[in-house]
Short mmCIF file of N, CA and C in Angstrom, two decimals:
data_model
loop_
_atom_site.label_atom_id
_atom_site.label_comp_id
_atom_site.label_asym_id
_atom_site.label_seq_id
_atom_site.Cartn_x
_atom_site.Cartn_y
_atom_site.Cartn_z
N MET A 1 90.97 107.86 119.04
CA MET A 1 90.63 107.98 118.34
C MET A 1 89.58 107.93 117.71
N ASP A 2 88.91 108.98 117.28
CA ASP A 2 87.65 108.91 116.61
C ASP A 2 87.46 107.73 115.29
N ARG A 3 86.49 107.18 114.89
CA ARG A 3 86.77 105.88 114.23
C ARG A 3 86.12 106.76 113.00
N ARG A 4 85.70 108.03 113.28
CA ARG A 4 85.77 108.76 111.52
C ARG A 4 86.92 109.02 110.91
N ILE A 5 87.63 109.62 111.87
CA ILE A 5 89.22 110.07 111.53
C ILE A 5 89.74 108.75 111.23
N PHE A 6 89.90 107.81 111.86
CA PHE A 6 90.56 106.58 111.65
C PHE A 6 90.37 106.23 110.18
N LEU A 7 88.86 106.14 109.63
CA LEU A 7 88.98 105.70 108.37
C LEU A 7 88.98 106.86 107.51
N ALA A 8 88.96 107.93 107.75
CA ALA A 8 89.48 108.93 106.57
C ALA A 8 91.07 109.04 106.78
N ALA A 9 91.63 108.49 107.42
CA ALA A 9 93.09 108.15 107.28
C ALA A 9 93.64 107.34 106.71
N VAL A 10 93.18 106.02 106.86
CA VAL A 10 93.45 104.44 106.65
C VAL A 10 92.80 104.47 105.29
N LEU A 11 91.92 104.90 104.80
CA LEU A 11 91.01 104.57 103.57
C LEU A 11 91.18 106.32 102.38
N GLY A 12 91.91 106.90 103.02
CA GLY A 12 92.18 108.27 101.95
C GLY A 12 90.63 108.91 101.87
N ALA A 13 89.69 109.12 102.73
CA ALA A 13 88.54 109.45 102.25
C ALA A 13 88.58 111.44 101.99
N ALA A 14 89.67 111.44 102.84
CA ALA A 14 89.49 113.00 102.75
C ALA A 14 91.11 113.65 103.02
N PRO A 15 91.26 114.12 102.98
CA PRO A 15 92.75 114.93 103.45
C PRO A 15 93.05 114.58 104.99
N VAL A 16 94.10 114.15 105.67
CA VAL A 16 93.88 113.65 106.80
C VAL A 16 93.89 114.79 107.73
N ALA A 17 94.37 115.86 107.11
CA ALA A 17 94.60 117.06 108.06
C ALA A 17 93.36 118.31 108.35
N ALA A 18 92.55 117.64 107.18
CA ALA A 18 91.13 118.21 107.11
C ALA A 18 90.09 117.72 108.06
N VAL A 19 90.58 116.37 108.47
CA VAL A 19 89.53 115.53 109.15
C VAL A 19 90.14 115.65 110.48
N ALA A 20 91.03 115.32 110.66
CA ALA A 20 92.04 114.98 112.01
C ALA A 20 91.58 116.38 113.30
N GLY A 21 91.84 117.76 112.38
CA GLY A 21 91.81 118.72 113.38
C GLY A 21 93.25 118.78 114.01
N PRO A 22 93.19 119.85 114.44
CA PRO A 22 94.66 120.17 115.43
C PRO A 22 95.01 119.26 116.29
N GLY A 23 96.33 119.56 116.33
CA GLY A 23 97.13 118.61 117.23
C GLY A 23 96.86 116.71 117.18
N ARG A 24 95.92 116.41 115.97
CA ARG A 24 95.82 115.18 115.60
C ARG A 24 96.59 114.50 114.28
N ASP A 25 97.04 113.41 114.22
CA ASP A 25 97.66 112.87 112.96
C ASP A 25 97.07 111.63 112.88
N ALA A 26 96.07 111.67 112.57
CA ALA A 26 95.29 110.39 111.85
C ALA A 26 96.23 109.07 111.21
N ALA A 27 96.86 109.35 110.59
CA ALA A 27 97.83 108.31 110.01
C ALA A 27 98.73 107.80 110.98
N ALA A 28 99.14 108.80 111.67
CA ALA A 28 100.14 107.78 112.93
C ALA A 28 99.36 107.45 113.58
N ASP A 29 98.29 107.78 114.26
CA ASP A 29 97.00 106.80 114.78
C ASP A 29 97.04 105.56 113.89
N ALA A 30 96.69 105.48 113.03
CA ALA A 30 96.32 104.20 112.34
C ALA A 30 97.47 103.26 112.43
N ALA A 31 99.10 103.63 112.20
CA ALA A 31 99.66 103.39 111.94
C ALA A 31 100.25 102.41 113.73
N ARG A 32 99.74 103.05 114.37
CA ARG A 32 99.89 102.91 115.53
C ARG A 32 99.09 101.85 116.24
N ILE A 33 98.00 101.61 115.76
CA ILE A 33 96.74 100.45 115.32
C ILE A 33 97.29 99.44 115.38
N GLY A 34 97.98 99.56 113.81
CA GLY A 34 98.58 98.72 113.07
C GLY A 34 99.41 97.92 113.32
N ARG A 35 100.46 98.75 114.15
CA ARG A 35 101.28 97.89 114.81
C ARG A 35 100.86 97.17 115.79
N ALA A 36 99.91 97.32 116.39
CA ALA A 36 99.27 96.53 117.80
C ALA A 36 98.96 95.50 117.12
N VAL A 37 97.94 95.65 115.87
CA VAL A 37 97.36 94.47 114.87
C VAL A 37 98.14 93.55 114.76
N LEU A 38 99.76 94.19 114.25
CA LEU A 38 100.62 93.11 113.86
C LEU A 38 101.39 92.45 115.04
N ARG A 39 101.54 93.04 116.10
CA ARG A 39 101.85 92.65 117.71
C ARG A 39 101.28 91.15 117.83
N ALA A 40 99.83 91.19 117.58
CA ALA A 40 98.81 90.78 117.84
C ALA A 40 98.92 89.39 117.13
N GLY A 41 99.10 89.50 116.05
CA GLY A 41 98.98 88.39 114.58
C GLY A 41 97.61 88.23 114.54
N ALA A 42 97.18 89.38 114.14
CA ALA A 42 95.37 89.82 113.50
C ALA A 42 95.65 89.90 112.36
N ALA A 43 96.67 90.08 111.82
CA ALA A 43 96.66 90.48 109.97
C ALA A 43 97.75 89.65 109.56
N GLU A 44 97.53 89.59 108.33
CA GLU A 44 99.19 89.08 107.51
C GLU A 44 100.57 90.03 107.90
N ARG A 45 101.35 89.45 107.99
CA ARG A 45 102.52 90.70 108.48
C ARG A 45 103.14 91.08 107.38
N ASP A 46 103.15 90.62 106.02
CA ASP A 46 103.29 91.59 105.30
C ASP A 46 102.76 92.32 104.13
N ALA A 47 103.17 93.05 103.51
CA ALA A 47 102.61 94.40 102.69
C ALA A 47 101.78 93.45 101.61
N ALA A 48 102.64 92.56 100.96
CA ALA A 48 101.94 92.01 99.49
C ALA A 48 100.87 90.92 100.12
N GLY A 49 101.14 90.34 101.21
CA GLY A 49 99.82 89.45 101.72
C GLY A 49 98.71 90.14 102.34
N LEU A 50 98.82 91.72 102.77
CA LEU A 50 97.60 92.55 103.11
C LEU A 50 97.00 92.91 101.95
N ARG A 51 97.53 93.39 101.09
CA ARG A 51 97.11 93.93 99.69
C ARG A 51 96.08 92.59 99.11
N ALA A 52 96.83 91.41 98.74
CA ALA A 52 96.11 90.46 98.24
C ALA A 52 94.58 90.17 99.31
N ALA A 53 95.04 90.06 100.51
CA ALA A 53 93.73 89.89 101.40
C ALA A 53 92.74 91.09 101.00
N LEU A 54 93.09 92.35 100.93
CA LEU A 54 92.70 93.17 100.58
C LEU A 54 91.66 93.59 99.32
N GLY A 55 92.11 92.70 98.42
CA GLY A 55 91.95 92.78 97.02
C GLY A 55 93.11 93.97 95.94
N LEU A 56 93.86 94.27 96.60
CA LEU A 56 94.52 95.54 96.13
C LEU A 56 95.28 95.29 95.42
N ASP A 57 96.08 95.75 94.01
CA ASP A 57 97.48 95.69 93.60
C ASP A 57 98.25 96.45 94.11
N SER A 58 99.49 96.60 93.84
CA SER A 58 100.30 96.99 94.26
C SER A 58 100.17 98.53 94.22
N SER A 59 99.61 99.25 92.96
CA SER A 59 99.64 100.14 92.46
C SER A 59 98.33 100.89 93.00
N ALA A 60 97.38 100.13 93.37
CA ALA A 60 95.76 100.66 93.60
C ALA A 60 95.95 101.50 95.44
N GLU A 61 95.35 102.30 95.47
CA GLU A 61 95.05 103.31 96.37
C GLU A 61 93.95 103.03 97.11
N ALA A 62 93.61 102.75 98.54
CA ALA A 62 92.63 102.59 99.41
C ALA A 62 91.64 104.09 99.27
N SER A 63 90.14 103.61 98.59
CA SER A 63 89.39 105.12 99.08
C SER A 63 88.55 104.57 99.53
N LEU A 64 87.47 105.50 100.50
CA LEU A 64 86.63 104.81 101.33
C LEU A 64 85.33 105.38 100.31
N ASP A 65 85.36 104.05 99.48
CA ASP A 65 83.74 104.24 98.88
C ASP A 65 83.04 102.90 99.08
N GLY A 66 81.98 102.35 98.41
CA GLY A 66 80.81 101.27 98.91
C GLY A 66 81.94 100.21 98.84
N THR A 67 82.61 99.58 98.40
CA THR A 67 83.72 98.48 98.04
C THR A 67 83.98 98.43 99.75
N TRP A 68 84.84 99.03 100.25
CA TRP A 68 85.37 99.21 101.42
C TRP A 68 84.36 98.88 102.61
N ARG A 69 83.66 100.06 102.53
CA ARG A 69 82.01 100.26 103.50
C ARG A 69 81.08 98.91 103.47
N ALA A 70 80.96 98.14 102.66
CA ALA A 70 80.34 97.27 102.30
C ALA A 70 81.53 95.93 103.45
N ALA A 71 82.46 95.74 102.98
CA ALA A 71 83.73 95.08 103.44
C ALA A 71 83.43 95.25 104.63
N ILE A 72 83.60 96.32 105.49
CA ILE A 72 83.76 96.25 107.07
C ILE A 72 82.24 96.10 107.41
N ARG A 73 81.02 96.53 106.64
CA ARG A 73 79.70 95.82 107.43
C ARG A 73 80.21 94.40 107.48
N ALA A 74 80.47 93.87 106.06
CA ALA A 74 80.20 92.47 105.95
C ALA A 74 80.65 91.36 107.14
N ASP A 75 82.59 92.24 107.24
CA ASP A 75 83.14 91.74 108.53
C ASP A 75 82.42 91.52 109.75
N TYR A 76 81.65 93.13 109.95
CA TYR A 76 80.73 92.93 111.31
C TYR A 76 79.85 91.93 111.64
N ALA A 77 79.08 91.96 110.48
CA ALA A 77 77.74 90.96 110.18
C ALA A 77 78.27 89.37 110.70
N GLY A 78 79.39 88.96 109.67
CA GLY A 78 79.39 87.86 109.93
C GLY A 78 80.59 87.48 110.82
N GLY A 79 80.90 88.52 112.13
CA GLY A 79 81.66 88.29 112.97
C GLY A 79 83.20 88.29 113.08
N ARG A 80 83.80 88.70 111.54
CA ARG A 80 85.18 88.87 111.73
C ARG A 80 85.51 90.25 112.20
N ILE A 81 86.21 89.99 113.78
CA ILE A 81 86.34 90.66 114.52
C ILE A 81 87.70 90.42 114.79
N VAL A 82 88.31 91.56 115.07
CA VAL A 82 89.37 91.19 115.87
C VAL A 82 89.75 92.47 117.37
N HIS A 83 90.35 91.68 118.05
CA HIS A 83 90.32 92.85 119.69
C HIS A 83 91.94 93.11 119.71
N VAL A 84 92.06 94.28 119.48
CA VAL A 84 93.24 94.63 119.86
C VAL A 84 93.41 95.93 121.06
N GLU A 85 93.90 95.91 121.63
CA GLU A 85 94.23 96.71 122.68
C GLU A 85 92.54 97.32 123.11
N ASP A 86 92.40 98.58 122.85
CA ASP A 86 90.92 98.60 123.12
C ASP A 86 90.27 98.87 122.14
N TRP A 87 90.23 98.51 120.90
CA TRP A 87 90.02 98.34 119.74
C TRP A 87 88.98 97.30 119.26
N VAL A 88 87.85 97.15 119.06
CA VAL A 88 87.40 96.31 118.36
C VAL A 88 86.97 96.15 116.90
N LEU A 89 87.57 95.97 115.80
CA LEU A 89 87.93 96.29 114.65
C LEU A 89 87.69 95.13 113.55
N ALA A 90 86.61 95.34 112.30
CA ALA A 90 86.62 94.88 111.35
C ALA A 90 87.75 94.11 110.58
N ARG A 91 87.86 92.55 110.11
CA ARG A 91 89.22 92.27 109.97
C ARG A 91 89.53 93.19 108.76
N THR A 92 89.04 93.89 107.94
CA THR A 92 89.13 94.62 106.48
C THR A 92 90.02 95.59 107.71
N GLU A 93 89.52 96.59 108.67
CA GLU A 93 89.92 97.78 109.26
C GLU A 93 91.39 97.38 110.00
N ALA A 94 91.57 96.49 110.13
CA ALA A 94 93.03 95.74 110.97
C ALA A 94 93.76 95.75 110.08
N ARG A 95 93.57 95.13 108.86
CA ARG A 95 94.17 94.96 107.83
C ARG A 95 94.70 96.02 107.24
N LEU A 96 94.00 97.03 107.21
CA LEU A 96 94.37 98.17 106.27
C LEU A 96 94.97 99.11 107.53
N CYS A 97 95.12 99.05 108.65
CA CYS A 97 95.84 99.71 109.87
C CYS A 97 97.05 98.71 109.58
N ALA A 98 97.25 97.51 109.51
CA ALA A 98 98.64 96.86 109.35
C ALA A 98 98.99 97.30 108.23
N LEU A 99 98.80 97.90 107.13
CA LEU A 99 98.83 98.14 105.52
C LEU A 99 100.01 99.36 105.92
N VAL A 100 98.79 100.51 106.96
CA VAL A 100 99.68 101.46 107.11
C VAL A 100 100.85 101.21 107.65
N ALA A 101 100.90 100.65 108.62
CA ALA A 101 101.72 100.58 109.51
C ALA A 101 103.20 100.11 108.65
N LEU A 102 102.84 98.91 107.78
CA LEU A 102 104.24 98.61 107.29
C LEU A 102 104.68 99.81 106.38
N SER A 103 103.44 100.12 105.54
CA SER A 103 103.90 101.41 104.59
C SER A 103 104.80 102.46 105.13
N ALA A 104 104.03 102.66 106.58
CA ALA A 104 105.48 103.78 107.21
C ALA A 104 106.62 103.35 107.69
N GLY A 105 106.68 102.20 107.62
CA GLY A 105 108.37 101.78 107.80
C GLY A 105 108.10 100.78 109.58
N ALA A 106 106.81 101.08 110.01
CA ALA A 106 106.37 100.73 111.22
C ALA A 106 106.84 99.31 111.69
N GLY A 107 106.79 98.37 111.10
CA GLY A 107 106.71 97.05 111.59
C GLY A 107 105.80 96.51 112.44
N ALA A 108 106.45 95.43 113.58
CA ALA A 108 105.48 94.99 114.80
C ALA A 108 106.53 95.33 115.75
#
């Protein structure tokens, strides 16, 4: 999965269908990665904990804005990364994928 598609799906930057292209389900890909993150214990295991760690309240919607970009850059710069399957993710990215997986009812 392309990182641009992943970020768009997870962060709601653009309609997933417009970015993912034919035959791709970016939200499903993010949920798959999120399940792997949860199985690996690389993020909080409950939606409330993930939202708190991400600074989201229960009604907030994530969007690809300067805040998320800065948080992801800061994670990489600070060495706050997780290795899950073939992915190297910023801690923020891992948490967002885990939240997508939990929101989709996918769990670990």
